[in-house]
Amino acid sequence: MPMKKCKILVCVLLFCLGISLISNYTLLQKDAIMNNSSEDSRMNKSYSSSYVPHDAIWIQSNEEFISQADLEGWAGNGSEANPFVITGYSFNQVTQPLRIWNTNLHWIFSDNIVDGISGAQCGTWIQDVSNGAIVDNEFLNRHSGLYLKNLENFIISGNSIHDNYGYGLEIPGEITNCNISDNTITECLEGGIRIINRITNCSIIDNTISQCNAFGLLVTGGVHDSSLMGNIVEEINGFGIFVAMAANSQIALNKIYNSSDDGLTISGLNQCVVDENYIEDINGIGMILKNSVSSEIANNQINNCEENGIEVESGQNSTIMWNIIQDCLGYALEFDINTEFFDVRYNAFVSDLIDCQLHDEGISNIVSQNYYSDWTSPDDDADGYVDEPYDIDGLAENQDLFPLVEAGIVPELPFTTTETTANSATTNNTQNNPDIVMQLALAGGSVAVLLIFAGIIVLKRR
């Protein structure tokens, strides 16, 4: 075989060998990644076989807590720096597996499994307790996953709560300075989170609630100086989030999808901020506001509702700004008869499903500088505003005099009508004439003063 052909053959063989090595390395690397991923998954998944079966824990005082901690050998001493730690157990009783009443010691119930037999009793019954934490546990097959009442300085975080006959989390008593966060609640037959008493200085944040009946998140006893933020509520056979009697609180960054009823309902809000919520695919109304006073509804996005996007049933002196409402079968925004002095600006109302996107039955509601997808021209003077006002349905006979040509772009307000121009000219003349008179008076006064001084000097020289 000629030398040239041998060289070519050797090169081809080396190339094939290189491809084979690269392929094998890639497969090995992929297997290693998959093995690591599976190992991580196994490490993160809870197996009941790795937990120690335990009888129900019932504690009704600090003294009982200390006594049982000593008996069980629980870590900690009940102080803030060194709380008691109850961990590594599995529970499967008809009665409540964890019942703690009337204590203020510091403790953590963590990394346990609370299963059930008949669903007759709740997973926990915690009442008149402060300084506790229920973290990173699994609750299933109970009546309600957790039942808590009259708490202070309490944490409920990172729990998996699912397949319960009642609620995922049931709180019938008042709670103060509590944190309910990062819990996953699924397939609870009566609802996700149910709070029916006052909450103060509390955070309900970053929870995921899905596939529950009746509602996702319900807070009806009053929300004071608190935050409901970052919660995901989806696939609810009922309404998404319902909040009653909120004051000085923020309801923000929540995502509500696929509710068979209304998305977000707030009944009674005073000096609250409702912003950056995302609401989509709702069979009822996207957002309902009742008795809204001095509150701000801003930067929310509402898509694909079978009824209205936002319905304001009552209230006054609140703002609705920078929201995007699109593809709702009803009105994008509707004001009922008991509304007054709302300020509606800079919103985008996008729909080709109805003839008019707004409806106003209220008194003295201001609607200005909003974008309407069905009203974007003409703009002959190119000032960024449609030349004709947008007529709003309803007995208020309201209009948006300055409809935006483009959503989100708000030019300075022009003087476009004869009346406005005349008033402007009149106002300008009224403002300018006194200024000219005053300037002439000052100038004349200055000349007079100079003449007097000059006269005095001349007389002195004489």
XYZ file of C-alpha atoms in Angstrom:
462
model
C 0.000 0.000 0.000
C 1.463 3.401 -0.912
C 2.652 5.586 1.952
C 0.102 8.293 1.146
C -2.835 5.875 1.486
C -1.435 4.539 4.775
C -1.283 8.051 6.188
C -4.879 8.697 5.138
C -6.030 5.417 6.712
C -4.213 6.193 9.973
C -5.813 9.659 10.112
C -9.284 8.190 9.559
C -8.732 5.599 12.296
C -7.475 8.253 14.726
C -10.493 10.448 13.956
C -12.926 7.572 14.583
C -11.121 6.695 17.815
C -11.427 10.325 18.967
C -15.146 10.433 18.203
C -15.632 7.195 20.132
C -13.749 8.512 23.168
C -15.729 11.768 23.156
C -19.025 9.876 22.903
C -18.092 7.548 25.751
C -17.027 10.503 27.903
C -20.302 12.276 27.169
C -22.320 9.198 28.102
C -20.316 8.703 31.291
C -20.765 12.366 32.195
C -24.511 12.122 31.536
C -24.770 8.977 33.680
C -22.870 10.706 36.466
C -25.205 13.702 36.312
C -28.261 11.427 36.318
C -26.872 9.403 39.210
C -26.117 12.551 41.189
C -29.577 13.887 40.415
C -31.180 10.629 41.533
C -29.049 10.617 44.655
C -30.052 14.216 45.408
C -33.675 13.294 44.820
C -33.379 10.360 47.192
C -31.728 12.568 49.779
C -34.465 15.199 49.505
C -37.384 12.770 49.520
C -38.862 11.705 52.836
C -39.344 8.002 53.459
C -41.512 7.003 56.386
C -39.304 3.958 56.970
C -36.478 6.264 58.075
C -38.614 7.840 60.816
C -39.151 6.517 64.318
C -42.821 5.755 65.110
C -43.974 7.807 68.075
C -47.046 8.078 70.264
C -49.043 11.304 70.304
C -47.325 14.193 72.067
C -49.673 16.160 74.333
C -48.262 19.047 76.364
C -50.339 21.583 78.339
C -47.789 23.706 80.236
C -44.157 24.758 80.347
C -43.560 22.297 83.181
C -44.940 19.399 81.156
C -42.820 20.485 78.190
C -39.612 20.461 80.242
C -40.490 17.117 81.810
C -41.229 15.416 78.497
C -38.144 16.924 76.850
C -36.004 15.397 79.606
C -37.766 12.045 79.253
C -37.434 11.970 75.451
C -33.929 13.362 75.347
C -34.901 16.195 73.007
C -32.129 18.615 72.155
C -32.315 22.141 73.565
C -33.444 23.745 76.784
C -36.442 25.795 75.649
C -34.616 29.121 75.433
C -34.580 31.401 72.403
C -30.933 30.560 71.737
C -31.420 26.817 72.293
C -35.007 25.727 71.570
C -36.318 22.226 72.149
C -36.166 20.205 68.913
C -38.751 17.520 68.157
C -37.592 15.718 65.022
C -37.341 12.428 63.168
C -40.701 10.924 64.182
C -43.618 9.425 62.302
C -47.146 9.677 63.695
C -50.218 7.703 62.721
C -52.953 8.107 65.330
C -56.693 8.723 65.232
C -56.330 11.607 67.692
C -54.138 14.704 67.232
C -50.499 13.552 67.077
C -49.176 16.916 68.327
C -51.132 18.898 70.898
C -49.383 21.789 72.664
C -51.307 24.298 74.806
C -50.457 27.181 77.119
C -46.686 27.388 76.636
C -44.193 30.148 75.862
C -41.003 28.101 75.707
C -39.088 28.061 72.434
C -39.422 24.871 70.404
C -39.188 23.494 66.859
C -41.200 20.614 65.400
C -39.153 19.694 62.343
C -38.707 16.897 59.799
C -41.544 14.652 60.961
C -44.330 12.807 59.138
C -47.866 13.171 60.467
C -50.140 10.653 58.773
C -53.715 9.742 59.597
C -56.067 6.808 59.811
C -59.611 8.109 59.416
C -59.238 11.843 58.855
C -61.354 12.541 61.929
C -58.760 14.661 63.764
C -56.269 17.335 62.724
C -52.540 16.766 62.499
C -51.813 19.332 65.217
C -53.750 21.279 67.809
C -51.647 24.221 68.936
C -53.447 26.753 71.167
C -52.420 29.725 73.319
C -48.781 29.247 72.410
C -45.907 31.585 71.627
C -42.356 31.024 70.372
C -42.967 27.792 68.475
C -42.049 26.675 64.957
C -43.436 23.924 62.722
C -40.944 23.535 59.901
C -40.275 21.074 57.056
C -42.808 18.394 57.999
C -45.318 16.360 56.011
C -49.013 16.294 56.977
C -51.451 14.027 55.168
C -54.697 12.090 55.565
C -55.844 14.233 58.507
C -59.011 16.307 58.898
C -56.980 19.520 58.612
C -53.244 19.270 58.304
C -52.633 21.825 61.067
C -55.058 23.434 63.515
C -53.674 26.490 65.332
C -55.335 29.046 67.593
C -54.160 32.167 69.439
C -50.488 32.251 68.529
C -47.711 34.798 68.938
C -44.170 34.787 67.542
C -44.803 31.587 65.624
C -43.392 30.110 62.394
C -45.085 27.680 59.994
C -42.722 27.144 57.091
C -41.619 24.647 54.475
C -44.264 22.024 55.218
C -45.851 19.672 52.701
C -49.573 19.480 53.482
C -51.676 17.315 51.201
C -54.605 14.935 50.817
C -56.483 16.148 53.877
C -60.246 15.894 54.368
C -60.678 19.435 55.670
C -58.254 22.340 55.256
C -54.549 22.332 54.746
C -54.005 24.959 57.420
C -56.832 26.009 59.762
C -56.419 29.006 62.105
C -59.628 29.999 63.943
C -57.911 32.123 66.608
C -55.970 35.382 66.590
C -52.309 35.332 65.544
C -49.649 38.021 66.050
C -46.091 38.292 64.720
C -46.387 35.036 62.828
C -44.743 33.819 59.635
C -46.546 31.409 57.312
C -44.230 30.811 54.381
C -42.991 28.373 51.742
C -45.608 25.730 52.497
C -46.993 23.513 49.746
C -50.680 22.691 50.161
C -52.431 20.398 47.687
C -55.629 18.385 47.370
C -57.386 19.455 50.546
C -61.121 18.923 50.229
C -62.443 21.995 52.078
C -59.784 24.589 51.246
C -56.131 25.549 51.387
C -55.419 28.074 54.171
C -58.346 29.239 56.337
C -57.800 32.069 58.854
C -61.001 33.386 60.459
C -59.703 35.718 63.133
C -57.520 38.809 63.306
C -53.917 38.673 62.146
C -51.464 41.417 63.153
C -47.873 41.941 61.985
C -47.941 38.659 60.108
C -46.407 37.490 56.842
C -48.182 34.997 54.606
C -45.649 34.667 51.825
C -44.431 32.315 49.101
C -46.902 29.509 49.765
C -48.102 27.287 46.921
C -51.728 26.173 47.103
C -53.223 23.985 44.389
C -56.007 21.555 43.573
C -58.110 22.416 46.621
C -61.872 22.839 46.851
C -63.775 25.976 47.917
C -60.801 28.388 48.081
C -57.053 28.722 48.054
C -56.410 31.339 50.767
C -59.106 32.785 53.046
C -58.451 35.482 55.690
C -61.684 36.916 57.106
C -61.073 38.199 60.639
C -59.031 41.279 59.787
C -55.559 41.816 58.353
C -53.565 44.511 60.151
C -50.034 45.673 59.335
C -49.421 42.429 57.500
C -48.217 41.110 54.139
C -49.800 38.576 51.808
C -47.141 38.282 49.147
C -45.708 35.908 46.586
C -48.286 33.153 47.033
C -49.184 30.892 44.112
C -52.809 29.764 44.044
C -53.794 27.553 41.139
C -56.376 25.045 39.971
C -58.849 25.856 42.718
C -62.406 24.555 42.555
C -63.695 27.798 44.046
C -62.200 31.274 44.531
C -58.501 32.028 44.683
C -57.813 34.497 47.519
C -60.374 36.190 49.793
C -59.313 38.874 52.295
C -61.626 40.818 54.617
C -61.021 43.961 56.691
C -57.455 44.771 55.701
C -55.709 47.865 57.075
C -52.181 49.161 56.481
C -51.315 45.952 54.697
C -49.842 44.840 51.394
C -51.324 42.242 49.059
C -48.760 41.858 46.332
C -46.920 39.576 43.919
C -49.486 36.789 44.241
C -50.261 34.584 41.245
C -53.750 33.188 40.849
C -54.529 30.779 38.010
C -57.455 28.638 36.963
C -60.051 29.360 39.638
C -63.599 28.216 39.022
C -64.906 31.308 40.872
C -63.456 34.807 41.404
C -59.701 35.386 41.515
C -58.884 37.947 44.251
C -61.575 39.441 46.502
C -60.815 42.111 49.112
C -63.767 43.153 51.257
C -62.787 46.202 53.251
C -59.382 47.744 52.674
C -58.078 50.895 54.322
C -54.701 52.388 53.404
C -53.598 49.192 51.698
C -51.445 48.500 48.663
C -52.622 45.883 46.168
C -49.915 45.620 43.554
C -48.158 43.349 41.082
C -50.620 40.489 41.387
C -51.022 38.254 38.347
C -54.483 36.795 37.789
C -55.318 34.586 34.825
C -57.934 32.142 33.534
C -60.658 32.927 36.040
C -64.217 31.669 35.573
C -65.631 34.598 37.547
C -64.340 38.137 38.174
C -60.601 38.749 38.235
C -60.517 41.169 41.199
C -63.333 42.419 43.447
C -62.892 45.447 45.718
C -65.422 46.317 48.434
C -65.231 49.318 50.770
C -61.870 50.430 49.442
C -60.678 53.568 51.245
C -57.435 55.460 50.604
C -55.829 52.446 48.972
C -53.650 51.877 45.925
C -54.355 49.246 43.289
C -51.418 49.286 40.905
C -49.331 47.239 38.471
C -51.631 44.225 38.515
C -52.178 42.097 35.426
C -55.496 40.351 34.851
C -56.084 38.096 31.840
C -58.868 35.920 30.503
C -61.739 36.292 32.944
C -65.226 35.020 32.174
C -66.691 38.140 33.810
C -65.243 41.585 34.701
C -61.529 42.193 35.100
C -61.872 44.484 38.156
C -65.197 45.193 39.837
C -65.307 47.957 42.449
C -68.471 47.491 44.490
C -67.940 50.331 46.968
C -65.369 52.723 48.398
C -63.767 56.115 47.879
C -60.522 58.043 47.505
C -58.489 55.192 46.078
C -56.275 54.954 43.001
C -56.248 52.391 40.201
C -53.089 52.925 38.142
C -50.729 51.111 35.764
C -52.769 47.915 35.636
C -53.095 45.725 32.540
C -56.481 44.098 32.011
C -57.056 42.088 28.881
C -59.417 39.637 27.233
C -62.177 39.669 29.840
C -65.683 38.806 28.681
C -67.215 41.480 30.914
C -65.960 45.024 31.480
C -62.267 45.502 32.092
C -63.214 47.831 34.976
C -66.621 48.471 36.527
C -67.657 50.923 39.268
C -70.888 50.204 41.108
C -73.198 52.885 42.491
C -71.532 53.145 45.927
C -68.174 54.344 44.607
C -66.817 57.882 44.550
C -63.602 59.820 43.996
C -61.573 56.981 42.527
C -58.645 58.053 40.348
C -58.083 55.795 37.341
C -54.972 56.546 35.259
C -52.283 54.983 33.059
C -53.983 51.584 32.802
C -54.091 49.435 29.665
C -57.468 47.946 28.786
C -56.989 45.425 26.003
C -59.900 43.535 24.483
C -61.858 43.160 21.287
C -64.583 41.134 22.970
C -66.949 43.973 23.996
C -67.980 47.385 22.640
C -66.968 49.419 25.722
C -64.365 48.370 28.268
C -65.411 50.530 31.249
C -68.652 50.976 33.173
C -69.264 53.659 35.823
C -72.331 54.000 38.042
C -70.477 55.950 40.752
C -69.970 59.591 41.682
C -67.044 61.817 40.665
C -64.709 59.025 39.643
C -61.836 60.426 37.568
C -60.838 58.404 34.511
C -57.979 59.877 32.490
C -54.942 58.955 30.393
C -55.674 55.268 29.973
C -55.058 53.063 26.947
C -57.980 51.364 25.202
C -57.141 48.852 22.491
C -60.401 49.685 20.693
C -59.719 53.467 20.684
C -56.256 54.343 19.392
C -56.966 56.850 16.614
C -57.181 59.480 15.222
C -54.221 61.417 16.577
C -53.904 64.113 13.916
C -51.771 66.420 16.061
C -49.452 63.540 17.055
C -49.537 64.504 20.734
C -49.889 60.904 21.941
C -53.586 61.252 22.809
C -56.557 60.167 20.718
C -58.345 63.256 19.436
C -61.779 62.085 20.606
C -62.658 61.154 24.241
C -63.503 57.605 25.237
C -67.140 57.305 26.298
C -67.734 55.115 29.348
C -70.910 53.110 29.859
C -73.085 53.769 32.894
C -75.271 56.366 34.579
C -72.263 58.493 35.530
C -71.874 59.429 31.833
C -68.141 59.555 32.400
C -65.447 60.028 29.771
C -61.723 59.622 29.461
C -60.835 62.924 27.774
C -57.263 61.848 27.069
C -57.120 58.255 25.804
C -53.547 57.133 25.182
C -52.459 56.189 21.687
C -49.891 53.717 23.040
C -50.019 51.732 26.263
C -47.507 52.815 28.873
C -46.486 56.025 27.081
C -47.950 59.048 28.862
C -47.133 62.405 27.217
C -47.700 65.748 28.890
C -51.336 66.738 28.822
C -52.146 68.958 25.829
C -54.651 71.823 25.558
C -56.776 70.428 22.784
C -60.275 71.876 23.172
C -61.452 75.453 22.530
C -62.771 75.671 26.066
C -59.499 74.468 27.558
C -57.476 76.835 25.348
C -59.697 79.801 26.216
C -59.495 79.004 29.893
C -55.758 78.585 29.597
C -55.389 81.950 27.856
C -57.602 83.589 30.429
C -55.680 82.009 33.232
C -52.391 83.071 31.702
C -53.581 86.696 31.257
C -54.900 86.781 34.790
C -51.587 85.541 36.036
C -49.376 87.795 33.868
C -51.091 91.221 34.208
C -50.519 91.577 37.961
C -46.879 90.666 37.385
C -46.443 93.499 34.841
C -48.178 96.021 37.105
C -46.032 94.959 40.023
C -42.852 95.268 37.950
C -43.829 98.801 36.821
C -44.677 99.776 40.393
C -41.324 98.499 41.655
C -39.462 100.302 38.889
C -41.312 103.568 39.599
C -40.658 103.194 43.309
C -36.949 102.670 42.715
C -36.717 105.820 40.557
C -38.578 107.818 43.225
C -36.171 106.634 45.939
C -33.158 107.621 43.819
C -34.596 111.102 43.193
C -35.205 111.621 46.923
C -31.616 110.638 47.775
C -30.292 112.921 45.050
C -32.378 115.811 46.388
C -31.067 115.264 49.924
C -27.457 115.298 48.729
C -27.981 118.524 46.751
C -29.577 120.253 49.758
C -26.703 119.193 52.035
C -24.136 120.648 49.647
C -25.963 123.949 49.650
